[in-house]
PDB file of C-alpha atoms in Angstrom:
ATOM      1  CA  MET A 627      10.946 -68.905 141.323  1.00  0.00           C
ATOM      2  CA  ALA A 628      13.483 -66.080 140.936  1.00  0.00           C
ATOM      3  CA  SER A 629      11.210 -63.508 142.586  1.00  0.00           C
ATOM      4  CA  ARG A 630      10.620 -65.910 145.479  1.00  0.00           C
ATOM      5  CA  ARG A 631      14.371 -66.284 145.957  1.00  0.00           C
ATOM      6  CA  VAL A 632      14.838 -62.492 145.862  1.00  0.00           C
ATOM      7  CA  ASP A 633      12.198 -62.156 148.594  1.00  0.00           C
ATOM      8  CA  GLU A 634      14.017 -64.771 150.686  1.00  0.00           C
ATOM      9  CA  ILE A 635      17.308 -62.904 150.291  1.00  0.00           C
ATOM     10  CA  LEU A 636      15.715 -59.603 151.302  1.00  0.00           C
ATOM     11  CA  ARG A 637      13.984 -61.055 154.359  1.00  0.00           C
ATOM     12  CA  ALA A 638      17.190 -62.724 155.542  1.00  0.00           C
ATOM     13  CA  ALA A 639      19.265 -59.570 154.981  1.00  0.00           C
ATOM     14  CA  ARG A 640      16.819 -57.444 156.967  1.00  0.00           C
ATOM     15  CA  ALA A 641      16.669 -60.017 159.745  1.00  0.00           C
ATOM     16  CA  ASP A 642      20.458 -60.186 160.062  1.00  0.00           C
ATOM     17  CA  ALA A 643      21.015 -56.422 159.845  1.00  0.00           C
ATOM     18  CA  THR A 644      21.744 -54.488 163.033  1.00  0.00           C
ATOM     19  CA  GLY A 645      19.826 -51.486 161.691  1.00  0.00           C
ATOM     20  CA  ASP A 646      18.247 -50.020 158.575  1.00  0.00           C
ATOM     21  CA  ASP A 647      21.613 -48.737 157.366  1.00  0.00           C
ATOM     22  CA  ASP A 648      23.268 -52.174 157.616  1.00  0.00           C
ATOM     23  CA  VAL A 649      21.001 -54.150 155.287  1.00  0.00           C
ATOM     24  CA  SER A 650      23.435 -53.752 152.391  1.00  0.00           C
ATOM     25  CA  GLY A 651      26.284 -55.095 154.517  1.00  0.00           C
ATOM     26  CA  SER A 652      24.122 -58.001 155.652  1.00  0.00           C
ATOM     27  CA  LEU A 653      23.230 -58.778 152.044  1.00  0.00           C
ATOM     28  CA  ALA A 654      26.895 -58.731 150.989  1.00  0.00           C
ATOM     29  CA  ALA A 655      27.757 -61.136 153.811  1.00  0.00           C
ATOM     30  CA  ALA A 656      24.903 -63.457 152.797  1.00  0.00           C
ATOM     31  CA  CYS A 657      26.085 -63.399 149.189  1.00  0.00           C
ATOM     32  CA  LEU A 658      29.559 -64.399 150.347  1.00  0.00           C
ATOM     33  CA  ARG A 659      28.105 -67.386 152.181  1.00  0.00           C
ATOM     34  CA  ALA A 660      25.810 -68.454 149.339  1.00  0.00           C
ATOM     35  CA  LEU A 661      28.306 -68.405 146.472  1.00  0.00           C
ATOM     36  CA  PRO A 662      31.818 -69.845 145.929  1.00  0.00           C
ATOM     37  CA  VAL A 663      33.512 -66.431 146.114  1.00  0.00           C
ATOM     38  CA  SER A 664      36.036 -64.894 148.484  1.00  0.00           C
ATOM     39  CA  GLY A 665      34.742 -61.321 148.491  1.00  0.00           C
ATOM     40  CA  VAL A 666      31.651 -59.238 147.724  1.00  0.00           C
ATOM     41  CA  GLY A 667      31.320 -55.519 147.097  1.00  0.00           C
ATOM     42  CA  LEU A 668      28.422 -53.142 146.467  1.00  0.00           C
ATOM     43  CA  ALA A 669      29.213 -49.853 144.740  1.00  0.00           C
ATOM     44  CA  TRP A 670      27.108 -46.801 143.956  1.00  0.00           C
ATOM     45  CA  MET A 671      27.334 -45.794 140.294  1.00  0.00           C
ATOM     46  CA  THR A 672      26.466 -42.654 138.348  1.00  0.00           C
ATOM     47  CA  ASP A 673      26.655 -41.716 134.676  1.00  0.00           C
ATOM     48  CA  GLN A 674      30.188 -40.476 135.401  1.00  0.00           C
ATOM     49  CA  GLY A 675      31.345 -43.773 136.918  1.00  0.00           C
ATOM     50  CA  PRO A 676      31.874 -45.146 140.445  1.00  0.00           C
ATOM     51  CA  ALA A 677      30.493 -42.903 143.188  1.00  0.00           C
ATOM     52  CA  GLY A 678      31.646 -44.841 146.240  1.00  0.00           C
ATOM     53  CA  THR A 679      31.447 -48.139 148.090  1.00  0.00           C
ATOM     54  CA  ILE A 680      28.272 -48.871 150.027  1.00  0.00           C
ATOM     55  CA  ALA A 681      29.332 -52.282 151.395  1.00  0.00           C
ATOM     56  CA  ALA A 682      32.236 -54.705 151.084  1.00  0.00           C
ATOM     57  CA  THR A 683      33.237 -57.881 152.884  1.00  0.00           C
ATOM     58  CA  ASP A 684      36.626 -58.076 154.560  1.00  0.00           C
ATOM     59  CA  GLY A 685      39.803 -58.602 152.546  1.00  0.00           C
ATOM     60  CA  PRO A 686      40.502 -57.825 148.898  1.00  0.00           C
ATOM     61  CA  ALA A 687      36.921 -56.708 148.216  1.00  0.00           C
ATOM     62  CA  VAL A 688      37.474 -53.469 150.125  1.00  0.00           C
ATOM     63  CA  GLU A 689      40.758 -52.832 148.338  1.00  0.00           C
ATOM     64  CA  LEU A 690      39.389 -53.531 144.870  1.00  0.00           C
ATOM     65  CA  GLU A 691      36.245 -51.460 145.323  1.00  0.00           C
ATOM     66  CA  GLU A 692      38.464 -48.506 146.246  1.00  0.00           C
ATOM     67  CA  LEU A 693      40.788 -49.268 143.346  1.00  0.00           C
ATOM     68  CA  GLN A 694      37.971 -49.188 140.794  1.00  0.00           C
ATOM     69  CA  PHE A 695      36.673 -45.944 142.297  1.00  0.00           C
ATOM     70  CA  THR A 696      40.113 -44.362 142.122  1.00  0.00           C
ATOM     71  CA  LEU A 697      40.927 -45.542 138.594  1.00  0.00           C
ATOM     72  CA  GLY A 698      37.500 -45.211 137.060  1.00  0.00           C
ATOM     73  CA  GLU A 699      38.137 -48.507 135.281  1.00  0.00           C
ATOM     74  CA  GLY A 700      37.398 -52.153 135.929  1.00  0.00           C
ATOM     75  CA  PRO A 701      34.589 -54.710 135.664  1.00  0.00           C
ATOM     76  CA  CYS A 702      32.110 -52.687 137.734  1.00  0.00           C
ATOM     77  CA  VAL A 703      32.589 -49.627 135.506  1.00  0.00           C
ATOM     78  CA  ASP A 704      31.991 -51.639 132.332  1.00  0.00           C
ATOM     79  CA  ALA A 705      29.008 -53.464 133.832  1.00  0.00           C
ATOM     80  CA  SER A 706      27.349 -50.193 134.785  1.00  0.00           C
ATOM     81  CA  ARG A 707      28.131 -48.560 131.446  1.00  0.00           C
ATOM     82  CA  THR A 708      26.824 -51.416 129.289  1.00  0.00           C
ATOM     83  CA  GLY A 709      24.021 -52.628 131.549  1.00  0.00           C
ATOM     84  CA  ARG A 710      25.274 -56.204 131.161  1.00  0.00           C
ATOM     85  CA  PRO A 711      27.140 -58.507 133.564  1.00  0.00           C
ATOM     86  CA  VAL A 712      30.899 -58.564 133.126  1.00  0.00           C
ATOM     87  CA  LEU A 713      32.125 -62.087 133.824  1.00  0.00           C
ATOM     88  CA  GLN A 714      35.889 -62.498 134.101  1.00  0.00           C
ATOM     89  CA  PRO A 715      36.693 -66.068 135.230  1.00  0.00           C
ATOM     90  CA  ASP A 716      40.423 -65.725 134.480  1.00  0.00           C
ATOM     91  CA  LEU A 717      41.744 -62.235 135.240  1.00  0.00           C
ATOM     92  CA  ALA A 718      45.371 -63.139 134.616  1.00  0.00           C
ATOM     93  CA  ARG A 719      44.535 -63.982 131.007  1.00  0.00           C
ATOM     94  CA  THR A 720      41.850 -61.456 130.050  1.00  0.00           C
ATOM     95  CA  ALA A 721      42.158 -58.417 132.327  1.00  0.00           C
ATOM     96  CA  PRO A 722      45.599 -56.903 131.484  1.00  0.00           C
ATOM     97  CA  PRO A 723      44.710 -55.765 127.944  1.00  0.00           C
ATOM     98  CA  ARG A 724      41.253 -54.573 129.007  1.00  0.00           C
ATOM     99  CA  TRP A 725      42.014 -52.836 132.330  1.00  0.00           C
ATOM    100  CA  PRO A 726      45.809 -52.701 132.719  1.00  0.00           C
ATOM    101  CA  ALA A 727      45.927 -50.670 135.927  1.00  0.00           C
ATOM    102  CA  PHE A 728      43.061 -52.540 137.586  1.00  0.00           C
ATOM    103  CA  ALA A 729      44.489 -55.900 136.530  1.00  0.00           C
ATOM    104  CA  ASP A 730      47.807 -55.184 138.243  1.00  0.00           C
ATOM    105  CA  GLY A 731      46.089 -54.268 141.510  1.00  0.00           C
ATOM    106  CA  ALA A 732      43.649 -57.173 141.413  1.00  0.00           C
ATOM    107  CA  LEU A 733      46.280 -59.820 140.711  1.00  0.00           C
ATOM    108  CA  GLU A 734      48.570 -58.358 143.378  1.00  0.00           C
ATOM    109  CA  ALA A 735      45.675 -58.611 145.854  1.00  0.00           C
ATOM    110  CA  GLY A 736      45.299 -62.311 145.023  1.00  0.00           C
ATOM    111  CA  VAL A 737      42.049 -62.004 143.054  1.00  0.00           C
ATOM    112  CA  ARG A 738      41.849 -64.350 140.083  1.00  0.00           C
ATOM    113  CA  ALA A 739      38.220 -63.958 138.964  1.00  0.00           C
ATOM    114  CA  VAL A 740      35.658 -61.134 139.071  1.00  0.00           C
ATOM    115  CA  PHE A 741      31.948 -61.167 138.260  1.00  0.00           C
ATOM    116  CA  ALA A 742      30.236 -57.761 138.110  1.00  0.00           C
ATOM    117  CA  PHE A 743      26.446 -57.369 137.892  1.00  0.00           C
ATOM    118  CA  PRO A 744      24.851 -54.001 137.052  1.00  0.00           C
ATOM    119  CA  LEU A 745      22.103 -52.792 139.376  1.00  0.00           C
ATOM    120  CA  ARG A 746      19.710 -50.765 137.248  1.00  0.00           C
ATOM    121  CA  VAL A 747      16.095 -49.708 137.032  1.00  0.00           C
ATOM    122  CA  GLY A 748      15.436 -49.238 133.344  1.00  0.00           C
ATOM    123  CA  ALA A 749      18.073 -46.817 132.093  1.00  0.00           C
ATOM    124  CA  ILE A 750      18.833 -45.514 135.604  1.00  0.00           C
ATOM    125  CA  ARG A 751      22.161 -46.656 137.040  1.00  0.00           C
ATOM    126  CA  VAL A 752      21.929 -47.565 140.709  1.00  0.00           C
ATOM    127  CA  GLY A 753      25.069 -49.548 141.420  1.00  0.00           C
ATOM    128  CA  VAL A 754      27.026 -52.734 140.813  1.00  0.00           C
ATOM    129  CA  LEU A 755      27.347 -56.008 142.707  1.00  0.00           C
ATOM    130  CA  ASP A 756      30.953 -57.263 142.472  1.00  0.00           C
ATOM    131  CA  LEU A 757      31.937 -60.848 143.260  1.00  0.00           C
ATOM    132  CA  TYR A 758      35.631 -61.603 143.750  1.00  0.00           C
ATOM    133  CA  ARG A 759      37.290 -65.012 143.823  1.00  0.00           C
ATOM    134  CA  ASP A 760      40.835 -66.064 144.687  1.00  0.00           C
ATOM    135  CA  GLN A 761      40.711 -68.959 142.196  1.00  0.00           C
ATOM    136  CA  ALA A 762      40.110 -68.792 138.454  1.00  0.00           C
ATOM    137  CA  GLY A 763      37.022 -70.454 137.028  1.00  0.00           C
ATOM    138  CA  PRO A 764      33.502 -69.612 135.846  1.00  0.00           C
ATOM    139  CA  LEU A 765      30.293 -69.625 137.820  1.00  0.00           C
ATOM    140  CA  SER A 766      28.041 -72.582 137.118  1.00  0.00           C
ATOM    141  CA  GLU A 767      24.581 -71.996 135.659  1.00  0.00           C
ATOM    142  CA  ALA A 768      22.996 -72.433 139.086  1.00  0.00           C
ATOM    143  CA  GLU A 769      25.541 -70.111 140.710  1.00  0.00           C
ATOM    144  CA  LEU A 770      24.976 -67.483 138.024  1.00  0.00           C
ATOM    145  CA  THR A 771      21.226 -67.648 138.646  1.00  0.00           C
ATOM    146  CA  GLU A 772      21.834 -67.205 142.380  1.00  0.00           C
ATOM    147  CA  ALA A 773      24.138 -64.244 141.729  1.00  0.00           C
ATOM    148  CA  LEU A 774      21.465 -62.592 139.568  1.00  0.00           C
ATOM    149  CA  CYS A 775      18.931 -63.025 142.387  1.00  0.00           C
ATOM    150  CA  PHE A 776      21.342 -61.307 144.788  1.00  0.00           C
ATOM    151  CA  ALA A 777      21.795 -58.530 142.218  1.00  0.00           C
ATOM    152  CA  ASP A 778      18.016 -57.998 142.032  1.00  0.00           C
ATOM    153  CA  ALA A 779      17.829 -57.924 145.831  1.00  0.00           C
ATOM    154  CA  ALA A 780      20.766 -55.508 146.026  1.00  0.00           C
ATOM    155  CA  THR A 781      19.046 -53.142 143.592  1.00  0.00           C
ATOM    156  CA  LEU A 782      16.016 -52.946 145.857  1.00  0.00           C
ATOM    157  CA  VAL A 783      18.162 -52.481 148.962  1.00  0.00           C
ATOM    158  CA  LEU A 784      20.158 -49.633 147.437  1.00  0.00           C
ATOM    159  CA  LEU A 785      17.025 -47.883 146.196  1.00  0.00           C
ATOM    160  CA  HIS A 786      15.486 -48.213 149.667  1.00  0.00           C
ATOM    161  CA  GLU A 787      18.615 -46.929 151.404  1.00  0.00           C
ATOM    162  CA  GLN A 788      18.883 -43.938 149.088  1.00  0.00           C
ATOM    163  CA  ALA A 789      15.202 -43.069 149.529  1.00  0.00           C
ATOM    164  CA  GLY A 790      15.455 -43.576 153.285  1.00  0.00           C
ATOM    165  CA  SER A 791      18.382 -41.180 153.543  1.00  0.00           C
ATOM    166  CA  GLN A 792      16.507 -38.559 151.546  1.00  0.00           C
ATOM    167  CA  LEU A 793      13.380 -38.948 153.676  1.00  0.00           C
ATOM    168  CA  ARG A 794      15.410 -38.459 156.840  1.00  0.00           C
ATOM    169  CA  GLY A 795      16.940 -35.321 155.363  1.00  0.00           C
ATOM    170  CA  ALA A 796      20.392 -36.883 155.300  1.00  0.00           C
ATOM    171  CA  THR A 797      22.837 -36.855 152.438  1.00  0.00           C
ATOM    172  CA  PRO A 798      22.369 -39.865 150.124  1.00  0.00           C
ATOM    173  CA  PRO A 799      25.145 -42.464 150.594  1.00  0.00           C
ATOM    174  CA  PHE A 800      26.748 -41.829 147.209  1.00  0.00           C
ATOM    175  CA  ASP A 801      27.325 -38.200 148.225  1.00  0.00           C
ATOM    176  CA  ASP A 802      29.800 -39.405 150.848  1.00  0.00           C
ATOM    177  CA  ARG A 803      32.221 -38.686 148.018  1.00  0.00           C
ATOM    178  CA  ALA A 804      31.032 -35.088 147.701  1.00  0.00           C
ATOM    179  CA  GLU A 805      34.618 -33.878 148.071  1.00  0.00           C
ATOM    180  CA  VAL A 806      35.529 -35.689 144.856  1.00  0.00           C
ATOM    181  CA  HIS A 807      32.753 -33.992 142.920  1.00  0.00           C
ATOM    182  CA  GLN A 808      33.593 -30.587 144.406  1.00  0.00           C
ATOM    183  CA  ALA A 809      37.288 -31.047 143.691  1.00  0.00           C
ATOM    184  CA  THR A 810      36.473 -32.034 140.116  1.00  0.00           C
ATOM    185  CA  GLY A 811      34.772 -28.678 139.675  1.00  0.00           C
ATOM    186  CA  VAL A 812      37.767 -26.842 141.110  1.00  0.00           C
ATOM    187  CA  ILE A 813      40.171 -28.706 138.819  1.00  0.00           C
ATOM    188  CA  SER A 814      37.941 -27.963 135.842  1.00  0.00           C
ATOM    189  CA  VAL A 815      38.409 -24.244 136.511  1.00  0.00           C
ATOM    190  CA  GLN A 816      42.122 -24.502 137.361  1.00  0.00           C
ATOM    191  CA  ALA A 817      43.025 -26.513 134.265  1.00  0.00           C
ATOM    192  CA  SER A 818      40.392 -24.990 131.933  1.00  0.00           C
ATOM    193  CA  VAL A 819      39.025 -28.427 131.016  1.00  0.00           C
ATOM    194  CA  GLY A 820      35.620 -30.107 131.133  1.00  0.00           C
ATOM    195  CA  LEU A 821      34.404 -31.985 134.189  1.00  0.00           C
ATOM    196  CA  ALA A 822      35.061 -35.400 132.644  1.00  0.00           C
ATOM    197  CA  GLU A 823      38.707 -34.548 131.916  1.00  0.00           C
ATOM    198  CA  ALA A 824      39.061 -32.935 135.346  1.00  0.00           C
ATOM    199  CA  LEU A 825      37.981 -36.204 136.978  1.00  0.00           C
ATOM    200  CA  VAL A 826      40.512 -38.082 134.822  1.00  0.00           C
ATOM    201  CA  LEU A 827      43.251 -35.734 136.038  1.00  0.00           C
ATOM    202  CA  LEU A 828      42.231 -36.237 139.662  1.00  0.00           C
ATOM    203  CA  ARG A 829      42.189 -40.008 139.265  1.00  0.00           C
ATOM    204  CA  ALA A 830      45.522 -39.994 137.447  1.00  0.00           C
ATOM    205  CA  ARG A 831      47.187 -38.094 140.267  1.00  0.00           C
ATOM    206  CA  ALA A 832      45.733 -40.386 142.939  1.00  0.00           C
ATOM    207  CA  PHE A 833      46.927 -43.454 141.040  1.00  0.00           C
ATOM    208  CA  ALA A 834      50.382 -41.982 140.345  1.00  0.00           C
ATOM    209  CA  GLU A 835      50.880 -41.215 144.047  1.00  0.00           C
ATOM    210  CA  GLY A 836      49.266 -44.434 145.279  1.00  0.00           C
ATOM    211  CA  ARG A 837      46.804 -42.520 147.477  1.00  0.00           C
ATOM    212  CA  PRO A 838      42.993 -42.633 147.929  1.00  0.00           C
ATOM    213  CA  LEU A 839      41.033 -40.415 145.585  1.00  0.00           C
ATOM    214  CA  GLY A 840      39.216 -38.707 148.455  1.00  0.00           C
ATOM    215  CA  GLU A 841      42.493 -37.720 150.080  1.00  0.00           C
ATOM    216  CA  ILE A 842      43.691 -35.923 146.955  1.00  0.00           C
ATOM    217  CA  ALA A 843      40.277 -34.266 146.589  1.00  0.00           C
ATOM    218  CA  GLN A 844      40.487 -32.871 150.117  1.00  0.00           C
ATOM    219  CA  GLU A 845      43.890 -31.380 149.340  1.00  0.00           C
ATOM    220  CA  VAL A 846      42.491 -29.731 146.216  1.00  0.00           C
ATOM    221  CA  LEU A 847      39.666 -28.169 148.230  1.00  0.00           C
ATOM    222  CA  ALA A 848      42.117 -27.019 150.898  1.00  0.00           C
ATOM    223  CA  GLY A 849      44.217 -25.254 148.254  1.00  0.00           C
ATOM    224  CA  GLY A 850      47.184 -27.578 148.632  1.00  0.00           C
ATOM    225  CA  VAL A 851      47.053 -28.860 145.064  1.00  0.00           C
ATOM    226  CA  ASP A 852      46.795 -26.754 141.912  1.00  0.00           C
ATOM    227  CA  PHE A 853      46.040 -28.305 138.535  1.00  0.00           C
ATOM    228  CA  GLY A 854      46.598 -25.015 136.721  1.00  0.00           C
ATOM    229  CA  GLU A 855      49.618 -26.659 135.143  1.00  0.00           C
ATOM    230  CA  TYR A 856      49.791 -30.414 134.828  1.00  0.00           C
ATOM    231  CA  ASP A 857      51.775 -33.020 132.969  1.00  0.00           C
ATOM    232  CA  ASP A 858      50.669 -36.108 131.102  1.00  0.00           C
ATOM    233  CA  ASP A 859      50.343 -38.264 134.198  1.00  0.00           C
ATOM    234  CA  GLY A 860      48.110 -35.757 135.958  1.00  0.00           C
ATOM    235  CA  LYS A 861      50.584 -34.849 138.690  1.00  0.00           C
ATOM    236  CA  GLY A 862      49.895 -31.141 138.364  1.00  0.00           C
ATOM    237  CA  SER A 863      52.004 -28.351 139.736  1.00  0.00           C
ATOM    238  CA  GLY A 864      51.071 -28.599 143.401  1.00  0.00           C
TER     239      GLY A 864
END
């Protein structure tokens, strides 16, 4: 039954898409219609954490996908890391001690519940399907089953889109954030730290200044920011 539902979701997403590159957006929109949620996001994930947003419905979903990418914390990060769904039906109660920075942004955006489903093939991280809701409360058993079917469909869509990009000779979607990875390498040299700590420093500066991570990364690559000397909040000397 589940595989039949996944096939139905995939056929509908392909039928509604305006092109091969829009199937993920079509699937996110269908998920929004099928479940009692107010936003849906699809994020690429790597072993290092969020690698970028592949699709998001209008409203808080866009904001919160970017927030999790910038912070490197949140339900999608934990779901990808553990390989298990992260179900948070009452963010105001449970999120602040677990993800303090993310919780502040989510609650300010009017999101009261988040359900994150890891998209994996064996041990390989592909992405995460994030469901956002503006009212607290759990998913029912039937709704959870439906969400898992959408997660299975999303995994196949993301694998197809990545393979399609590679076959066409284009850069895979998650490399849209190539500047972040390049800037992380630059910061690693400037600050004489490992790549993981360099990414933490980059994220800390973006969060401290309230700016997108990619924007800070571009400044690093342009030579406008130097992490050769930095303080505890990652502001650096530039």
